[in-house]
Amino acid sequence: MTYLEYSNKKFKIIDSYNINTSSRQVTFSDIKVDFTNRTLEDLPIKYQEVQIKKDNTVIYTGYVNSFTLPAMKQSDNEFRELEINLLSPMQMATNKVVTIIGTYTLEEVIRRALSPLLLDGFEIKSLNVRDGQKTVNFLMQTTEFVMNSLSNSESLWWYIDENKSIYVNSIDYQFGLLPKMTLTHDKKVEGLLSITPSVEAVNYANVINVKNARVYFDSWYYSHYDEKINNKPLFDARTLKKGDSIDFKYPIDISENTIRRVKETTNNEGMTEYYNFSLSLAMYSNNYFPVLEIKLDNDNYRISSDISFSEEDKTLITLKRDEFFKNLITGFTYNGESEATVESIRSQTALEYRTMKFVNSQEIELNKGKITTSGVIEKSIDMNQRWFFADDLVAEVRSMMSNNSNQTNILTLEFDKNKDLKIGDIINVNLPKFLIQGEYIITDIVYTHSSIENWKISLRSADVVENYIDIFREKDKQEINEQIDTIMLSDYVEEKMREVHEVVENG
């Protein structure tokens, strides 16, 4: 017996029904149930969890989107049906909000993004991603936004199934799984009714131009006797006088998380100090040689006492913060009484704008004379002033590259028999007579329950899977980290007055 259940109430399912599941979008399912002799208290509420059960086994979990009652007559015992429109569990990822700021392992970022769902009974069934660190800056973003952003930069495939199980794998890992089924001309598959191939245009490019990306680099200047060496110094070294205001050519990020990431990615063994900012001065008039630093020293984050961030604190220098980003320093004011000569300047967390071109030479050669004479297809990506370590930027752009082919990249398979296929399963297709060859991943399943059961299964090849998340990329931007200090938490309680009347009987 198949029935629908919520709030410990069971309802008989009437007519046929469809169960839709998808790794690409939030899907909807419509279910009609017998609502005869039910009351107002039996109606569901928005986003209420609903389960479809067969012989007491849950086959689908959904969330109420809306419901419809039929036209009613003046009859107490008339038959009534309730049609409920259900959202898939993927919808809950759009209703949960997280803040994740700092440097973590990629796996930890994913677990933090999914944590609100885990509290609601969701479970991570598969998590296979690269090792290594990931610096993120998500301020009050939905779980869906965070996971889609990670999909962009890390080439991830993620999915929440109909029973609240969560799967997160790299696309390479997903396509490396053993095929669940193989389709060939020689072997007939029981229950397979039809195969419908199609082609979807891919936002293809073999040359990608990146603009408005801010990339961390090591800026330095050293003066040793008559020798002066430098690499894009923050400012031109000079003699400083009291009240001098210096503007940096490149702003610097002084956050502790960033310098710890520098430490993680630096290969210099034995190195114990890493610098957000270092300024070495010489005051020859009083034989004073101060060194002002913000640094990571033997894993301890330190700021020199001669550095302040307010004009009211008359330390040797006052750092100037960016108008929007709290941890971004754009210069300083010198407050010393004596003239000072700049001996050295360094920051390993300086930021510069970079315009970069990424070229897939192998793809260009393969497409010469086919799509164009040169084989070059370009597109430009605006990174919206986001901050990157160079390796992270390269990895994100690499995920935007897709291979071009003349193969069918979308299939629809129709079955009248349950083949136990799930979203994310790989199917190997070798049907050259049908113009279909390659490995495809299941992205959508529509199950129809009626007198005859039916499964319509949609599959996509690797180039489309990597590309469908591209629509989310333009939403990514650098969050203003000063906003973190202004988050207000308010617990709303609706106050009501309860009036009590007491009747006293005299005598």
Short mmCIF file of C-alpha atoms in Angstrom, two decimals:
data_model
loop_
_atom_site.label_atom_id
_atom_site.label_comp_id
_atom_site.label_asym_id
_atom_site.label_seq_id
_atom_site.Cartn_x
_atom_site.Cartn_y
_atom_site.Cartn_z
CA MET A 1 0.00 0.00 0.00
CA THR A 2 1.26 3.48 -0.90
CA TYR A 3 0.17 6.46 1.18
CA LEU A 4 1.16 10.01 2.11
CA GLU A 5 1.99 10.98 5.68
CA TYR A 6 2.62 14.18 7.62
CA SER A 7 2.14 15.15 11.28
CA ASN A 8 1.60 11.42 12.03
CA LYS A 9 -1.50 11.48 9.81
CA LYS A 10 -1.89 9.08 6.90
CA PHE A 11 -3.73 9.87 3.67
CA LYS A 12 -4.68 7.52 0.85
CA ILE A 13 -3.15 8.54 -2.50
CA ILE A 14 -5.67 8.63 -5.34
CA ASP A 15 -5.15 8.63 -9.10
CA SER A 16 -1.70 8.48 -10.62
CA TYR A 17 1.16 10.67 -9.43
CA ASN A 18 4.59 11.82 -10.59
CA ILE A 19 7.76 11.97 -8.48
CA ASN A 20 10.36 14.32 -9.97
CA THR A 21 14.01 14.33 -8.91
CA SER A 22 16.82 16.43 -10.34
CA SER A 23 20.42 17.43 -9.58
CA ARG A 24 20.05 20.60 -11.68
CA GLN A 25 17.04 22.33 -10.16
CA VAL A 26 14.36 22.24 -7.51
CA THR A 27 11.59 20.00 -8.84
CA PHE A 28 7.87 19.74 -8.07
CA SER A 29 5.59 16.75 -7.59
CA ASP A 30 1.77 16.83 -7.44
CA ILE A 31 -0.03 14.31 -5.24
CA LYS A 32 -3.80 13.88 -4.78
CA VAL A 33 -5.03 12.36 -1.52
CA ASP A 34 -8.40 11.43 -0.05
CA PHE A 35 -9.39 14.27 2.31
CA THR A 36 -12.95 13.12 3.03
CA ASN A 37 -14.16 13.83 6.59
CA ARG A 38 -10.93 15.67 7.40
CA THR A 39 -10.90 18.95 9.35
CA LEU A 40 -9.10 22.30 9.15
CA GLU A 41 -6.43 21.00 11.53
CA ASP A 42 -5.57 18.27 9.03
CA LEU A 43 -4.42 20.73 6.35
CA PRO A 44 -0.64 20.97 5.83
CA ILE A 45 1.37 24.18 6.17
CA LYS A 46 3.95 25.78 3.88
CA TYR A 47 7.28 23.88 3.81
CA GLN A 48 5.94 21.11 6.03
CA GLU A 49 7.82 17.85 5.53
CA VAL A 50 5.73 15.18 3.80
CA GLN A 51 6.63 11.55 3.17
CA ILE A 52 5.32 9.11 0.58
CA LYS A 53 5.54 5.58 1.97
CA LYS A 54 5.12 2.18 0.42
CA ASP A 55 4.65 -0.68 2.88
CA ASN A 56 5.95 1.60 5.67
CA THR A 57 9.14 2.36 3.71
CA VAL A 58 9.82 6.00 2.76
CA ILE A 59 10.17 6.31 -1.01
CA TYR A 60 10.05 10.12 -1.24
CA THR A 61 10.39 13.10 1.08
CA GLY A 62 9.00 16.43 -0.06
CA TYR A 63 8.00 19.82 1.34
CA VAL A 64 4.62 21.46 0.90
CA ASN A 65 4.64 24.27 -1.63
CA SER A 66 0.88 24.73 -1.99
CA PHE A 67 -2.36 22.77 -1.89
CA THR A 68 -5.74 22.95 -3.60
CA LEU A 69 -9.17 21.79 -2.46
CA PRO A 70 -11.97 21.07 -4.96
CA ALA A 71 -15.23 23.02 -5.24
CA MET A 72 -17.49 22.06 -2.34
CA LYS A 73 -21.22 21.54 -2.04
CA GLN A 74 -23.55 21.84 0.94
CA SER A 75 -22.90 18.29 2.00
CA ASP A 76 -21.27 16.96 5.14
CA ASN A 77 -20.27 13.57 3.77
CA GLU A 78 -19.19 14.48 0.26
CA PHE A 79 -15.99 12.97 -1.13
CA ARG A 80 -13.09 15.43 -1.01
CA GLU A 81 -9.65 15.27 -2.48
CA LEU A 82 -6.65 17.43 -1.59
CA GLU A 83 -4.02 18.12 -4.24
CA ILE A 84 -0.63 18.93 -2.72
CA ASN A 85 2.21 20.48 -4.68
CA LEU A 86 5.51 19.24 -3.21
CA LEU A 87 9.00 20.68 -3.46
CA SER A 88 12.01 18.38 -3.55
CA PRO A 89 14.52 18.34 -0.65
CA MET A 90 16.87 20.48 -2.78
CA GLN A 91 14.54 23.40 -1.95
CA MET A 92 15.73 23.38 1.66
CA ALA A 93 19.19 24.43 0.48
CA THR A 94 17.65 27.73 -0.64
CA ASN A 95 16.05 28.29 2.78
CA LYS A 96 19.17 27.86 4.92
CA VAL A 97 21.71 30.66 5.42
CA VAL A 98 25.34 30.37 6.51
CA THR A 99 28.31 32.65 7.12
CA ILE A 100 31.70 31.12 6.36
CA ILE A 101 34.72 33.42 6.36
CA GLY A 102 38.33 32.31 6.56
CA THR A 103 40.66 29.57 5.38
CA TYR A 104 39.64 25.95 5.88
CA THR A 105 40.06 22.64 4.12
CA LEU A 106 37.65 22.35 1.20
CA GLU A 107 35.87 19.51 2.99
CA GLU A 108 35.37 21.69 6.09
CA VAL A 109 33.91 24.52 3.98
CA ILE A 110 31.41 22.08 2.47
CA ARG A 111 30.43 20.65 5.86
CA ARG A 112 29.90 24.15 7.24
CA ALA A 113 27.76 25.06 4.22
CA LEU A 114 25.61 21.97 4.73
CA SER A 115 25.44 22.17 8.54
CA PRO A 116 21.92 23.73 8.71
CA LEU A 117 20.58 20.84 6.64
CA LEU A 118 22.35 18.26 8.80
CA LEU A 119 20.58 19.71 11.83
CA ASP A 120 17.27 19.02 10.04
CA GLY A 121 18.02 15.34 9.56
CA PHE A 122 19.80 15.45 6.20
CA GLU A 123 22.82 13.14 5.90
CA ILE A 124 26.03 13.33 3.87
CA LYS A 125 26.28 10.03 2.01
CA SER A 126 29.23 10.85 -0.22
CA LEU A 127 31.94 13.54 0.00
CA ASN A 128 34.91 13.16 -2.33
CA VAL A 129 36.80 16.40 -3.05
CA ARG A 130 40.41 17.46 -3.32
CA ASP A 131 42.63 17.85 -0.29
CA GLY A 132 43.99 21.29 0.50
CA GLN A 133 42.95 24.70 1.76
CA LYS A 134 40.19 26.99 0.54
CA THR A 135 39.81 30.67 1.46
CA VAL A 136 36.18 31.77 1.38
CA ASN A 137 34.19 34.86 2.24
CA PHE A 138 30.49 34.03 2.39
CA LEU A 139 28.44 36.46 4.45
CA MET A 140 24.85 35.36 5.10
CA GLN A 141 24.54 33.39 1.86
CA THR A 142 22.18 30.48 1.27
CA THR A 143 23.52 26.94 1.31
CA GLU A 144 22.54 26.69 -2.36
CA PHE A 145 24.56 29.79 -3.26
CA VAL A 146 27.64 28.55 -1.40
CA MET A 147 27.48 25.09 -2.94
CA ASN A 148 26.98 26.50 -6.44
CA SER A 149 29.90 28.89 -5.92
CA LEU A 150 32.10 26.00 -4.81
CA SER A 151 30.88 24.02 -7.83
CA ASN A 152 32.16 26.84 -10.05
CA SER A 153 35.60 27.15 -8.54
CA GLU A 154 36.20 23.49 -7.68
CA SER A 155 34.33 21.61 -10.46
CA LEU A 156 32.01 19.88 -8.02
CA TRP A 157 28.84 17.88 -8.58
CA TRP A 158 26.39 18.06 -5.68
CA TYR A 159 22.92 16.69 -5.18
CA ILE A 160 20.30 16.08 -2.49
CA ASP A 161 18.12 13.06 -3.20
CA GLU A 162 14.49 12.34 -2.44
CA ASN A 163 15.34 10.92 1.00
CA LYS A 164 17.46 13.85 2.25
CA SER A 165 20.79 12.19 1.43
CA ILE A 166 23.53 14.58 0.27
CA TYR A 167 26.19 13.75 -2.33
CA VAL A 168 29.19 16.00 -3.10
CA ASN A 169 31.88 14.78 -5.48
CA SER A 170 34.37 16.31 -7.84
CA ILE A 171 33.20 15.95 -11.44
CA ASP A 172 36.32 13.92 -12.24
CA TYR A 173 35.48 11.55 -9.38
CA GLN A 174 31.86 11.29 -10.46
CA PHE A 175 32.74 10.38 -14.02
CA GLY A 176 35.37 7.95 -12.74
CA LEU A 177 32.70 5.77 -11.11
CA LEU A 178 31.92 2.43 -12.72
CA PRO A 179 28.97 2.61 -15.12
CA LYS A 180 25.69 1.42 -13.63
CA MET A 181 24.49 0.33 -17.08
CA THR A 182 25.92 -0.13 -20.57
CA LEU A 183 23.83 0.38 -23.70
CA THR A 184 24.96 -1.26 -26.95
CA HIS A 185 23.39 -2.34 -30.24
CA ASP A 186 24.09 -6.00 -29.45
CA LYS A 187 22.47 -6.30 -26.02
CA LYS A 188 18.82 -5.59 -25.38
CA VAL A 189 17.95 -4.00 -22.05
CA GLU A 190 14.78 -5.32 -20.47
CA GLY A 191 12.20 -2.61 -19.88
CA LEU A 192 13.84 0.00 -22.12
CA LEU A 193 11.10 1.57 -24.26
CA SER A 194 12.94 4.36 -26.08
CA ILE A 195 16.11 6.44 -26.41
CA THR A 196 15.85 10.10 -27.42
CA PRO A 197 19.14 11.94 -28.13
CA SER A 198 19.50 15.72 -28.38
CA VAL A 199 22.15 18.41 -28.41
CA GLU A 200 22.31 21.42 -26.13
CA ALA A 201 24.59 24.32 -26.94
CA VAL A 202 27.57 24.58 -24.62
CA ASN A 203 29.08 27.92 -23.66
CA TYR A 204 32.34 26.75 -25.20
CA ALA A 205 35.67 28.58 -25.18
CA ASN A 206 39.28 27.54 -25.54
CA VAL A 207 40.66 30.97 -24.63
CA ILE A 208 39.36 32.71 -21.51
CA ASN A 209 40.15 36.33 -20.70
CA VAL A 210 39.88 37.29 -17.04
CA LYS A 211 39.49 40.88 -15.89
CA ASN A 212 38.89 42.65 -12.56
CA ALA A 213 40.53 39.91 -10.52
CA ARG A 214 42.59 41.03 -7.51
CA VAL A 215 45.47 38.66 -6.88
CA TYR A 216 47.73 38.37 -3.83
CA PHE A 217 51.46 38.81 -4.38
CA ASP A 218 54.68 39.43 -2.43
CA SER A 219 55.64 43.13 -2.54
CA TRP A 220 59.01 44.22 -1.17
CA TYR A 221 61.75 46.84 -1.12
CA TYR A 222 65.15 46.60 0.60
CA SER A 223 67.91 49.16 0.87
CA HIS A 224 71.32 47.87 1.84
CA TYR A 225 74.06 50.48 1.72
CA ASP A 226 74.06 51.64 -1.91
CA GLU A 227 72.16 48.61 -3.21
CA LYS A 228 68.40 48.87 -3.55
CA ILE A 229 66.28 45.91 -4.66
CA ASN A 230 62.53 45.72 -5.03
CA ASN A 231 59.49 43.96 -6.44
CA LYS A 232 56.51 46.26 -6.92
CA PRO A 233 56.98 48.12 -3.60
CA LEU A 234 53.94 49.50 -1.79
CA PHE A 235 55.27 53.04 -2.16
CA ASP A 236 58.41 54.82 -3.29
CA ALA A 237 60.89 54.88 -0.42
CA ARG A 238 61.59 58.37 0.92
CA THR A 239 62.42 60.31 4.04
CA LEU A 240 59.35 60.62 6.23
CA LYS A 241 58.46 63.75 8.18
CA LYS A 242 55.83 64.16 10.88
CA GLY A 243 52.33 64.30 9.39
CA ASP A 244 53.32 62.74 6.06
CA SER A 245 50.49 60.68 4.58
CA ILE A 246 51.47 57.74 2.36
CA ASP A 247 49.09 56.05 -0.09
CA PHE A 248 50.00 52.52 -1.14
CA LYS A 249 50.18 51.63 -4.81
CA TYR A 250 48.74 48.26 -3.84
CA PRO A 251 46.41 47.78 -0.86
CA ILE A 252 47.31 45.06 1.63
CA ASP A 253 45.13 42.51 3.40
CA ILE A 254 46.06 42.30 7.08
CA SER A 255 43.64 39.55 8.10
CA GLU A 256 45.10 36.70 10.10
CA ASN A 257 43.37 34.08 7.95
CA THR A 258 45.08 35.37 4.82
CA ILE A 259 48.61 35.29 6.22
CA ARG A 260 47.98 31.79 7.53
CA ARG A 261 47.02 30.78 4.01
CA VAL A 262 50.32 32.27 2.79
CA LYS A 263 52.12 30.09 5.31
CA GLU A 264 50.24 27.01 4.09
CA THR A 265 51.21 27.65 0.47
CA THR A 266 54.83 28.71 1.00
CA ASN A 267 57.47 26.03 0.42
CA ASN A 268 60.31 27.74 2.33
CA GLU A 269 61.22 25.19 4.99
CA GLY A 270 62.49 26.66 8.23
CA MET A 271 60.74 29.98 7.59
CA THR A 272 59.07 31.20 10.81
CA GLU A 273 57.85 34.70 9.90
CA TYR A 274 55.24 35.71 7.34
CA TYR A 275 54.34 39.36 6.77
CA ASN A 276 51.05 41.12 6.22
CA PHE A 277 53.06 44.30 6.63
CA SER A 278 56.61 45.22 7.59
CA LEU A 279 58.16 48.69 7.62
CA SER A 280 61.74 49.21 8.76
CA LEU A 281 62.80 52.79 9.54
CA ALA A 282 66.04 54.51 10.49
CA MET A 283 66.06 57.67 12.63
CA TYR A 284 69.71 58.61 12.53
CA SER A 285 69.26 61.76 14.63
CA ASN A 286 68.53 59.75 17.76
CA ASN A 287 70.04 56.42 16.64
CA TYR A 288 66.63 54.69 16.66
CA PHE A 289 65.76 51.93 14.17
CA PRO A 290 62.14 50.83 14.67
CA VAL A 291 60.59 47.89 12.77
CA LEU A 292 56.80 48.04 12.53
CA GLU A 293 55.17 44.74 11.67
CA ILE A 294 51.93 42.82 11.32
CA LYS A 295 53.02 39.23 10.94
CA LEU A 296 52.67 35.56 11.76
CA ASP A 297 55.63 34.65 13.96
CA ASN A 298 56.00 30.99 14.96
CA ASP A 299 52.26 30.59 14.44
CA ASN A 300 51.46 33.63 16.63
CA TYR A 301 49.74 36.61 15.00
CA ARG A 302 51.38 39.86 16.14
CA ILE A 303 50.85 43.61 15.59
CA SER A 304 53.62 45.99 16.70
CA SER A 305 52.68 48.40 19.49
CA ASP A 306 53.84 51.33 17.32
CA ILE A 307 50.97 50.65 14.87
CA SER A 308 47.45 52.01 15.39
CA PHE A 309 44.30 52.35 13.32
CA SER A 310 42.93 55.60 14.75
CA GLU A 311 44.24 59.15 14.44
CA GLU A 312 43.50 59.58 18.14
CA ASP A 313 46.17 57.03 19.05
CA LYS A 314 49.46 58.84 18.50
CA THR A 315 51.60 55.81 17.72
CA LEU A 316 54.49 56.02 15.29
CA ILE A 317 52.25 55.23 12.31
CA THR A 318 48.49 55.14 11.83
CA LEU A 319 47.27 52.70 9.19
CA LYS A 320 44.48 53.83 6.87
CA ARG A 321 41.65 51.36 6.33
CA ASP A 322 39.75 50.99 3.09
CA GLU A 323 36.32 52.61 3.15
CA PHE A 324 34.51 49.30 2.67
CA PHE A 325 36.88 46.48 3.65
CA LYS A 326 37.96 46.48 7.28
CA ASN A 327 41.09 44.39 6.76
CA LEU A 328 42.26 46.21 3.64
CA ILE A 329 44.93 48.84 4.35
CA THR A 330 45.51 51.56 1.76
CA GLY A 331 48.31 53.59 3.38
CA PHE A 332 49.51 55.18 6.62
CA THR A 333 50.27 58.46 8.36
CA TYR A 334 53.69 59.01 9.96
CA ASN A 335 53.49 60.57 13.44
CA GLY A 336 57.13 60.51 14.54
CA GLU A 337 58.84 63.67 15.79
CA SER A 338 62.13 62.90 14.00
CA GLU A 339 62.70 62.38 10.31
CA ALA A 340 62.86 58.71 9.31
CA THR A 341 64.46 56.98 6.34
CA VAL A 342 62.67 53.94 4.90
CA GLU A 343 65.05 50.96 4.96
CA SER A 344 62.62 48.23 3.89
CA ILE A 345 58.96 47.60 3.09
CA ARG A 346 57.27 44.24 2.66
CA SER A 347 53.84 42.66 2.37
CA GLN A 348 53.13 39.09 1.32
CA THR A 349 49.43 39.90 1.13
CA ALA A 350 49.44 42.84 -1.28
CA LEU A 351 46.68 42.90 -3.90
CA GLU A 352 46.99 43.94 -7.52
CA TYR A 353 44.51 43.95 -10.37
CA ARG A 354 45.38 41.42 -13.02
CA THR A 355 44.08 40.85 -16.51
CA MET A 356 44.91 37.30 -17.52
CA LYS A 357 44.54 35.13 -20.59
CA PHE A 358 44.19 31.36 -20.31
CA VAL A 359 44.76 29.33 -23.49
CA ASN A 360 43.93 25.67 -24.11
CA SER A 361 46.38 25.02 -26.95
CA GLN A 362 45.35 21.41 -27.42
CA GLU A 363 41.70 22.37 -27.94
CA ILE A 364 42.68 25.09 -30.40
CA GLU A 365 44.63 22.59 -32.49
CA LEU A 366 41.74 20.11 -32.46
CA ASN A 367 39.31 22.75 -33.70
CA LYS A 368 41.43 24.46 -36.36
CA GLY A 369 39.54 24.57 -39.62
CA LYS A 370 36.38 23.22 -37.98
CA ILE A 371 34.67 25.95 -36.00
CA THR A 372 36.94 28.72 -37.37
CA THR A 373 40.09 28.87 -39.44
CA SER A 374 42.22 29.59 -36.37
CA GLY A 375 40.25 27.29 -34.05
CA VAL A 376 40.17 30.04 -31.40
CA ILE A 377 36.95 30.75 -29.50
CA GLU A 378 37.25 33.34 -26.72
CA LYS A 379 35.10 34.56 -23.88
CA SER A 380 35.72 37.13 -21.14
CA ILE A 381 34.94 36.69 -17.47
CA ASP A 382 34.53 39.62 -15.08
CA MET A 383 35.65 38.50 -11.60
CA ASN A 384 33.95 41.52 -9.99
CA GLN A 385 37.03 42.54 -7.97
CA ARG A 386 37.11 39.27 -6.04
CA TRP A 387 40.36 38.43 -4.24
CA PHE A 388 42.33 35.32 -5.23
CA PHE A 389 45.50 33.49 -4.54
CA ALA A 390 47.02 32.79 -7.94
CA ASP A 391 46.49 29.02 -7.70
CA ASP A 392 42.82 29.49 -6.82
CA LEU A 393 42.26 31.78 -9.80
CA VAL A 394 43.90 29.29 -12.17
CA ALA A 395 41.78 26.45 -10.73
CA GLU A 396 38.56 28.44 -11.13
CA VAL A 397 39.31 29.39 -14.73
CA ARG A 398 40.29 25.82 -15.53
CA SER A 399 36.82 24.75 -14.40
CA MET A 400 35.32 27.08 -17.01
CA MET A 401 37.14 25.33 -19.85
CA SER A 402 35.04 22.72 -21.61
CA ASN A 403 35.76 20.41 -24.48
CA ASN A 404 33.97 20.88 -27.78
CA SER A 405 32.58 17.87 -29.62
CA ASN A 406 29.96 16.95 -32.17
CA GLN A 407 28.54 14.23 -29.96
CA THR A 408 25.00 14.15 -28.67
CA ASN A 409 25.24 15.51 -25.13
CA ILE A 410 21.73 14.90 -23.77
CA LEU A 411 19.76 11.65 -23.67
CA THR A 412 16.31 10.70 -22.46
CA LEU A 413 15.69 7.04 -21.65
CA GLU A 414 12.21 5.67 -20.99
CA PHE A 415 11.61 2.47 -19.00
CA ASP A 416 8.52 0.58 -17.90
CA LYS A 417 10.55 -1.43 -15.42
CA ASN A 418 12.45 -0.26 -12.33
CA LYS A 419 16.17 -0.49 -13.17
CA ASP A 420 17.21 0.91 -9.77
CA LEU A 421 18.91 3.91 -11.38
CA LYS A 422 19.70 6.95 -9.25
CA ILE A 423 20.68 10.57 -9.86
CA GLY A 424 24.44 10.65 -10.37
CA ASP A 425 24.75 7.15 -11.80
CA ILE A 426 26.95 6.79 -14.87
CA ILE A 427 25.67 5.05 -18.00
CA ASN A 428 28.05 4.02 -20.76
CA VAL A 429 26.47 4.41 -24.19
CA ASN A 430 27.93 2.82 -27.31
CA LEU A 431 25.24 3.34 -29.96
CA PRO A 432 27.01 4.81 -33.00
CA LYS A 433 24.05 4.00 -35.26
CA PHE A 434 21.97 6.32 -33.05
CA LEU A 435 24.76 8.93 -33.11
CA ILE A 436 25.38 8.39 -29.38
CA GLN A 437 28.70 7.45 -27.80
CA GLY A 438 30.33 8.20 -24.47
CA GLU A 439 29.62 8.32 -20.75
CA TYR A 440 26.59 10.15 -19.42
CA ILE A 441 25.46 11.07 -15.91
CA ILE A 442 21.84 10.84 -14.75
CA THR A 443 20.59 14.32 -13.84
CA ASP A 444 16.78 14.00 -13.82
CA ILE A 445 14.25 11.24 -13.14
CA VAL A 446 10.47 11.46 -13.52
CA TYR A 447 8.65 8.48 -12.03
CA THR A 448 4.95 8.06 -12.90
CA HIS A 449 2.87 5.76 -10.70
CA SER A 450 -0.35 4.59 -12.32
CA SER A 451 -1.71 1.30 -13.62
CA ILE A 452 1.54 1.06 -15.58
CA GLU A 453 4.70 2.40 -13.97
CA ASN A 454 7.00 4.58 -16.06
CA TRP A 455 10.47 6.10 -15.60
CA LYS A 456 11.79 8.92 -17.79
CA ILE A 457 15.50 9.40 -17.15
CA SER A 458 17.51 12.35 -18.47
CA LEU A 459 21.29 12.10 -18.85
CA ARG A 460 23.99 14.63 -19.68
CA SER A 461 27.56 14.30 -20.84
CA ALA A 462 30.55 15.83 -19.07
CA ASP A 463 30.68 19.12 -21.00
CA VAL A 464 27.08 20.01 -20.15
CA VAL A 465 27.39 18.96 -16.51
CA GLU A 466 30.39 21.25 -16.06
CA ASN A 467 28.59 24.05 -17.83
CA TYR A 468 25.12 24.20 -16.27
CA ILE A 469 26.50 25.73 -13.06
CA ASP A 470 28.07 28.56 -15.07
CA ILE A 471 24.90 30.65 -14.70
CA PHE A 472 25.71 31.22 -11.03
CA ARG A 473 29.20 32.62 -11.60
CA GLU A 474 28.25 36.25 -12.18
CA LYS A 475 26.60 36.41 -8.75
CA ASP A 476 29.93 35.91 -6.99
CA LYS A 477 31.47 39.01 -5.52
CA GLN A 478 33.85 40.03 -2.76
CA GLU A 479 31.94 40.50 0.47
CA ILE A 480 32.61 43.60 2.55
CA ASN A 481 34.11 42.02 5.64
CA GLU A 482 33.36 45.02 7.82
CA GLN A 483 29.73 43.98 7.56
CA ILE A 484 30.55 41.04 9.83
CA ASP A 485 30.87 43.42 12.77
CA THR A 486 27.41 44.85 12.21
CA ILE A 487 25.31 41.68 12.20
CA MET A 488 22.36 42.03 14.55
CA LEU A 489 20.69 38.97 16.04
CA SER A 490 17.11 39.48 17.17
CA ASP A 491 14.87 36.81 18.61
CA TYR A 492 11.32 37.74 17.71
CA VAL A 493 8.71 36.89 20.31
CA GLU A 494 5.11 37.92 19.80
CA GLU A 495 3.81 39.17 23.11
CA LYS A 496 0.18 38.56 23.97
CA MET A 497 -1.81 39.58 27.00
CA ARG A 498 -3.79 36.89 28.70
CA GLU A 499 -6.78 38.23 30.60
CA VAL A 500 -8.11 36.04 33.42
CA HIS A 501 -11.44 36.63 35.16
CA GLU A 502 -12.12 35.06 38.53
CA VAL A 503 -15.70 34.64 39.75
CA VAL A 504 -16.18 34.50 43.52
CA GLU A 505 -19.45 33.27 44.92
CA ASN A 506 -20.49 35.17 48.08
CA GLY A 507 -21.92 33.25 50.95
#
